[in-house]
Coordinates of C-alpha atoms and ligand atoms in Angstrom, one line a residue:
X1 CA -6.1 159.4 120.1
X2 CA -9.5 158.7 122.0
X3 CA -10.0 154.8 122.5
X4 CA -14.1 155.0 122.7
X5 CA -16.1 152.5 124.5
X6 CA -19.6 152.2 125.7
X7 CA -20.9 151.8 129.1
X8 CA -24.5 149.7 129.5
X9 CA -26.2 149.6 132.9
X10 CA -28.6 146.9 133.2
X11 CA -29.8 148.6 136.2
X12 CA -31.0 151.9 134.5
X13 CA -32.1 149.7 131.5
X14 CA -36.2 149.3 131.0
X15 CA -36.1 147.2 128.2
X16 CA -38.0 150.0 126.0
X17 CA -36.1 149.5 123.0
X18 CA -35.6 153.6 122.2
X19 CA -31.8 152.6 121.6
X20 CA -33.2 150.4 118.7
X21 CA -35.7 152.6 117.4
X22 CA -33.2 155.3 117.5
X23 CA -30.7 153.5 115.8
X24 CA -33.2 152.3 112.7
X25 CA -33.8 156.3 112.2
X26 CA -30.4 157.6 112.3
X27 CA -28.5 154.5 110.3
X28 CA -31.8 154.1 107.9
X29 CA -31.5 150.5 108.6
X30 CA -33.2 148.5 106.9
X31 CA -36.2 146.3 107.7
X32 CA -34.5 142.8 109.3
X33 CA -31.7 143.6 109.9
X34 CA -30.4 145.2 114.0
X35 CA -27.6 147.2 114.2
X36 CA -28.8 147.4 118.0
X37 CA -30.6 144.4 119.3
X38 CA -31.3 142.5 122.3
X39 CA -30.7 139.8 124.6
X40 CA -33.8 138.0 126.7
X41 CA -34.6 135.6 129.2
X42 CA -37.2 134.8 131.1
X43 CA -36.5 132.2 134.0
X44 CA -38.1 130.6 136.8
X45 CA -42.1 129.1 137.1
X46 CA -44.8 131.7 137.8
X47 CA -44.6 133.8 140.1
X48 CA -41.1 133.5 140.8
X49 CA -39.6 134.5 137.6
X50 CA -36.8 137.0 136.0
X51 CA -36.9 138.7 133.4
X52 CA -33.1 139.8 131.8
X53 CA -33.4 142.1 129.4
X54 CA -29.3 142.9 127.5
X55 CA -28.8 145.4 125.3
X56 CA -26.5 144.1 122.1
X57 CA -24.5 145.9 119.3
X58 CA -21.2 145.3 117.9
X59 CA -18.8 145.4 120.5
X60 CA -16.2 146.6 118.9
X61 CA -13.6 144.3 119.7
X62 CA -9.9 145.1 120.4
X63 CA -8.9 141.7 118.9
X64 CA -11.7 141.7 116.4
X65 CA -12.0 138.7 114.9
X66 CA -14.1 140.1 111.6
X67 CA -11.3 142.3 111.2
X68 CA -8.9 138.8 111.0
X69 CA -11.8 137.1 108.3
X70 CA -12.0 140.0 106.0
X71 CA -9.6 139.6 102.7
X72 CA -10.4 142.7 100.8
X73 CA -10.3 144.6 104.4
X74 CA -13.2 146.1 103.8
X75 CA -14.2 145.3 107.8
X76 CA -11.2 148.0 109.5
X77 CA -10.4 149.1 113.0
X78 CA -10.0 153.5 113.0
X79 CA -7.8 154.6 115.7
X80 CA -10.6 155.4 117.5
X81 CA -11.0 152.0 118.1
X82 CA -14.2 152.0 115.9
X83 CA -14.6 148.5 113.7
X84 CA -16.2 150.5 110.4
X85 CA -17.1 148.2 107.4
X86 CA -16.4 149.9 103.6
X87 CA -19.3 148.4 101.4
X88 CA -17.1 149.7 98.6
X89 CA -14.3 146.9 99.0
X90 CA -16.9 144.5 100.1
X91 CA -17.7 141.6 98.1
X92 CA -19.7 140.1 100.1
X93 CA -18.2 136.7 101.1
X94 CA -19.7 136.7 105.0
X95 CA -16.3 135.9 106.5
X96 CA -16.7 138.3 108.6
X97 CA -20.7 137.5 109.7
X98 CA -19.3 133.9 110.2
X99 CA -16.0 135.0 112.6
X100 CA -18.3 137.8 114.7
X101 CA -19.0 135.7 117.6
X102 CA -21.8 137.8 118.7
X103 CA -24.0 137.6 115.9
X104 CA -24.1 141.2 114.9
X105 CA -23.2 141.1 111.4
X106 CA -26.0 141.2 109.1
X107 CA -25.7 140.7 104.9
X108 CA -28.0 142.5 102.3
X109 CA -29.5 139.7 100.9
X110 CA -32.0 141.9 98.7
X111 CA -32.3 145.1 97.6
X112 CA -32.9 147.4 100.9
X113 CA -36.4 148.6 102.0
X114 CA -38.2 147.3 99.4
X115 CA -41.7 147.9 101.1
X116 CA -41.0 151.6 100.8
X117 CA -40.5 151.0 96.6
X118 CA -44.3 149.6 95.8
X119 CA -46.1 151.6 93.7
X120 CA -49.6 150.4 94.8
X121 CA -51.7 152.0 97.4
X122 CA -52.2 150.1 100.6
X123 CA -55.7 150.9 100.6
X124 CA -56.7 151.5 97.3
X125 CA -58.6 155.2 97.2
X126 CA -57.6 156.0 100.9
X127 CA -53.6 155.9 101.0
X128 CA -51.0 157.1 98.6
X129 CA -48.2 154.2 97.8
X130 CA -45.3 153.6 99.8
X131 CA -42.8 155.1 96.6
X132 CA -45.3 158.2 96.7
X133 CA -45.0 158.9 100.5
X134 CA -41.3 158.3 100.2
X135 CA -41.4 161.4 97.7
X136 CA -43.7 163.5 99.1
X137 CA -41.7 163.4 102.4
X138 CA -38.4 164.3 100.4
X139 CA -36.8 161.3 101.9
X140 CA -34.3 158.9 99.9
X141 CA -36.1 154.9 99.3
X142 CA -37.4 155.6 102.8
X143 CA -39.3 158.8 104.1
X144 CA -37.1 159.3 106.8
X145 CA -34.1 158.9 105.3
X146 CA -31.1 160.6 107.3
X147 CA -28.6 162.2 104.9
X148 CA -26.1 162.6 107.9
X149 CA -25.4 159.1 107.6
X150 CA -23.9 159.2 104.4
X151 CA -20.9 161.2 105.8
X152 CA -19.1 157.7 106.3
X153 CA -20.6 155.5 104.6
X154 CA -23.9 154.9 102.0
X155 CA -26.8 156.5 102.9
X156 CA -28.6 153.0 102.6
X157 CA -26.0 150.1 101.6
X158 CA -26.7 148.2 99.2
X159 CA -27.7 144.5 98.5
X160 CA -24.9 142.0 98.5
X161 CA -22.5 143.3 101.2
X162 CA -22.7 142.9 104.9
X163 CA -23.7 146.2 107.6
X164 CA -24.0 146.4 111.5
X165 CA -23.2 149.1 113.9
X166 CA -20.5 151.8 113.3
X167 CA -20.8 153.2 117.0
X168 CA -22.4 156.4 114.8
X169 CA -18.8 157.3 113.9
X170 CA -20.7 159.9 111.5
X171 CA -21.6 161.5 114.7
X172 CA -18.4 161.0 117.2
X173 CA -16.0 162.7 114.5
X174 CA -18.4 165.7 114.8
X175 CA -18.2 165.7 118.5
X176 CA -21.6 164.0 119.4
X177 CA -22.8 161.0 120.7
X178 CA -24.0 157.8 119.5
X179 CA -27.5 158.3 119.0
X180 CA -28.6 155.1 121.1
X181 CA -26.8 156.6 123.8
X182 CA -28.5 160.7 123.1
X183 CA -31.8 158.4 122.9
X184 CA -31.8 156.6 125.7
X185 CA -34.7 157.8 128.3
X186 CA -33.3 155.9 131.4
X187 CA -29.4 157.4 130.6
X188 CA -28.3 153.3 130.6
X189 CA -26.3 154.5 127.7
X190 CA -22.5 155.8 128.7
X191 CA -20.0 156.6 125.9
X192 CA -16.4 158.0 126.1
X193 CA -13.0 157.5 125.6
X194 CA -11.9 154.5 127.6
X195 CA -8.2 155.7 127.4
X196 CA -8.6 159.0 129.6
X197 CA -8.9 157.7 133.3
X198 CA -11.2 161.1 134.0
X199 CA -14.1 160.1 131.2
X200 CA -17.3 158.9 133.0
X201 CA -17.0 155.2 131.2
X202 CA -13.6 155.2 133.1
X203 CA -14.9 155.9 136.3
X204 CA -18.0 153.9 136.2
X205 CA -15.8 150.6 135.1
X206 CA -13.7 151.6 138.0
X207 CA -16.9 151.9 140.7
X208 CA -18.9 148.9 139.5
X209 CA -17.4 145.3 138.4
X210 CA -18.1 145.0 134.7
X211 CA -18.9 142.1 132.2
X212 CA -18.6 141.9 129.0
X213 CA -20.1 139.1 126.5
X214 CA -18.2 135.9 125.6
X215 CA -15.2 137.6 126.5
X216 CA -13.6 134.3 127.5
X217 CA -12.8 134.4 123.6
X218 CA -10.5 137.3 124.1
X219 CA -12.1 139.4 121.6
X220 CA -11.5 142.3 123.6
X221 CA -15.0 143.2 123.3
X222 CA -15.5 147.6 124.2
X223 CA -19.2 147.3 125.0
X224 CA -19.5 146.8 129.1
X225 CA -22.3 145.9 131.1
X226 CA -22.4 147.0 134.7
X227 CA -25.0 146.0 137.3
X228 CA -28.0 143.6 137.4
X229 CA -32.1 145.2 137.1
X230 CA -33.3 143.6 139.6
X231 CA -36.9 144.6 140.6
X232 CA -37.9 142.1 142.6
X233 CA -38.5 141.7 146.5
X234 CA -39.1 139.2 149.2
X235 CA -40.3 138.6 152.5
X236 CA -37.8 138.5 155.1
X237 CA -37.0 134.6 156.3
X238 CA -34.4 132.8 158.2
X239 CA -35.4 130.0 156.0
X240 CA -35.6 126.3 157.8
X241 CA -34.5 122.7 159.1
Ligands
LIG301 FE1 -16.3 142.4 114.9 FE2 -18.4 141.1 116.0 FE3 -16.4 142.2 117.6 FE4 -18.1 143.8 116.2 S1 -18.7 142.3 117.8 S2 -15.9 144.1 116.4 S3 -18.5 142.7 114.3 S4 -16.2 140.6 116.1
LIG302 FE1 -14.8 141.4 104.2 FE2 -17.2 142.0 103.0 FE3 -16.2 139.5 103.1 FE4 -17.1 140.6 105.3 S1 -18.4 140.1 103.5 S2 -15.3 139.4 105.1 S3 -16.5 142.7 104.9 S4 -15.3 141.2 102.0

């Protein structure tokens, strides 16, 4: 059984945020809510400032503690090492949300995508409604809708229990990758099983020194970073007394 774990090079990162776009499309998540988000930081005073730029999503933690929170076990590990959520035993008490240490838990407080269920026109005369374009696109509540997602899980889940990132386990049982990861322009993105020393996520772990957030916790967390982007230059100096 594969243990799968993703790769994230801060080098090869731009910041452009495809991985979240990406994600939004293929999870129809709603509006609010990041199954893939982002760390920033700007430091330093003009012009000597950085600019980090970390790619976040549930890490899906070894030791997990959402997994420990959850009474109905609706938040699971697979073999796979996946943590996958089942709305259907969710009731919706946030143990989990509260226990994630990283923040990447997020709860339905209302009905999903409910910009995409008005029945007015935006402009009145020159646009259809939201509801209309939703239909005349054939999509579910949204017009792009994604029916592949509902392979594991509700197409769109619904108010009252918690979501985040499933690593696209809809797509790595059929073989294919997360879709961050098929999305990503700069290939920062690397995601294999972490069990077969010959996978690239083995061997890049093994060539660069990796971090991984807050793992002081010991979370076990299965999301690694590897390398720093750092753009920036200066003139060559011995410095001075
Ligand atoms: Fe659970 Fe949070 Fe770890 Fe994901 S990052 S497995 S939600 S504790
Ligand atoms: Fe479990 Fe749902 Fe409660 Fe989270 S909100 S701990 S998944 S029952």
């Amino acid at each position: 059984m594969p243990r799968y774990a993703m790769v994230i090079d801060l080098q090869r990162c731009v910041g452009c945020g495809s991985c979240s776009i990406a994600c939004r499309s293929e999870n129809n998540v709603p509006d609010g809510i990041y199954w893939s988000n982002k760390i920033t930081e700007t430091s330093g005073t003009f012009p000597n400032v950085r600019y980090h730029y970390i790619p976040t999503l549930c890490n899906h933690c070894d030791n997990a503690p959402c997994v420990r929170g959850c009474p109905t076990r609706a938040m699971h590990k697979l073999e796979n090492g996946i943590t996958m959520h089942d709305p259907d035993k969710c009731i919706g008490c946030k143990y989990c949300e509260f226990n994630c240490p990283y923040g990447v838990i997020y709860f339905n407080w209302q009905k999903p995508h409910p910009f995409w269920q008005q029945k007015d026109a935006l402009i009145k005369g020159g646009t259809v409604s939201p509801a209309e374009e939703t239909r005349r696109a054939g999509g579910k509540v949204i017009p792009y809708y994604n029916p592949e997602r509902e392979e594991t899980l509700p197409g769109i889940r619904p108010k009252g229990v918690v979501e985040k990132c499933t690593f696209c386990d809809h797509r790595v049982k059929k073989g294919l990758l997360p879709y961050c990861v098929e999305a990503c322009p700069a290939d920062a993105r690397i995601f294999g099983d972490i069990s077969n020393p010959n996978s690239e996520v083995s061997k890049l772990l093994g060539k660069f020194r990796p971090f991984r957030l807050r793992e002081q916790l010991g979370t076990d967390p299965h999301v690694f970073y590897i390398r720093d982007f750092n753009p920036a230059h200066y003139q060559p100096t011995k410095g001075g007394v």
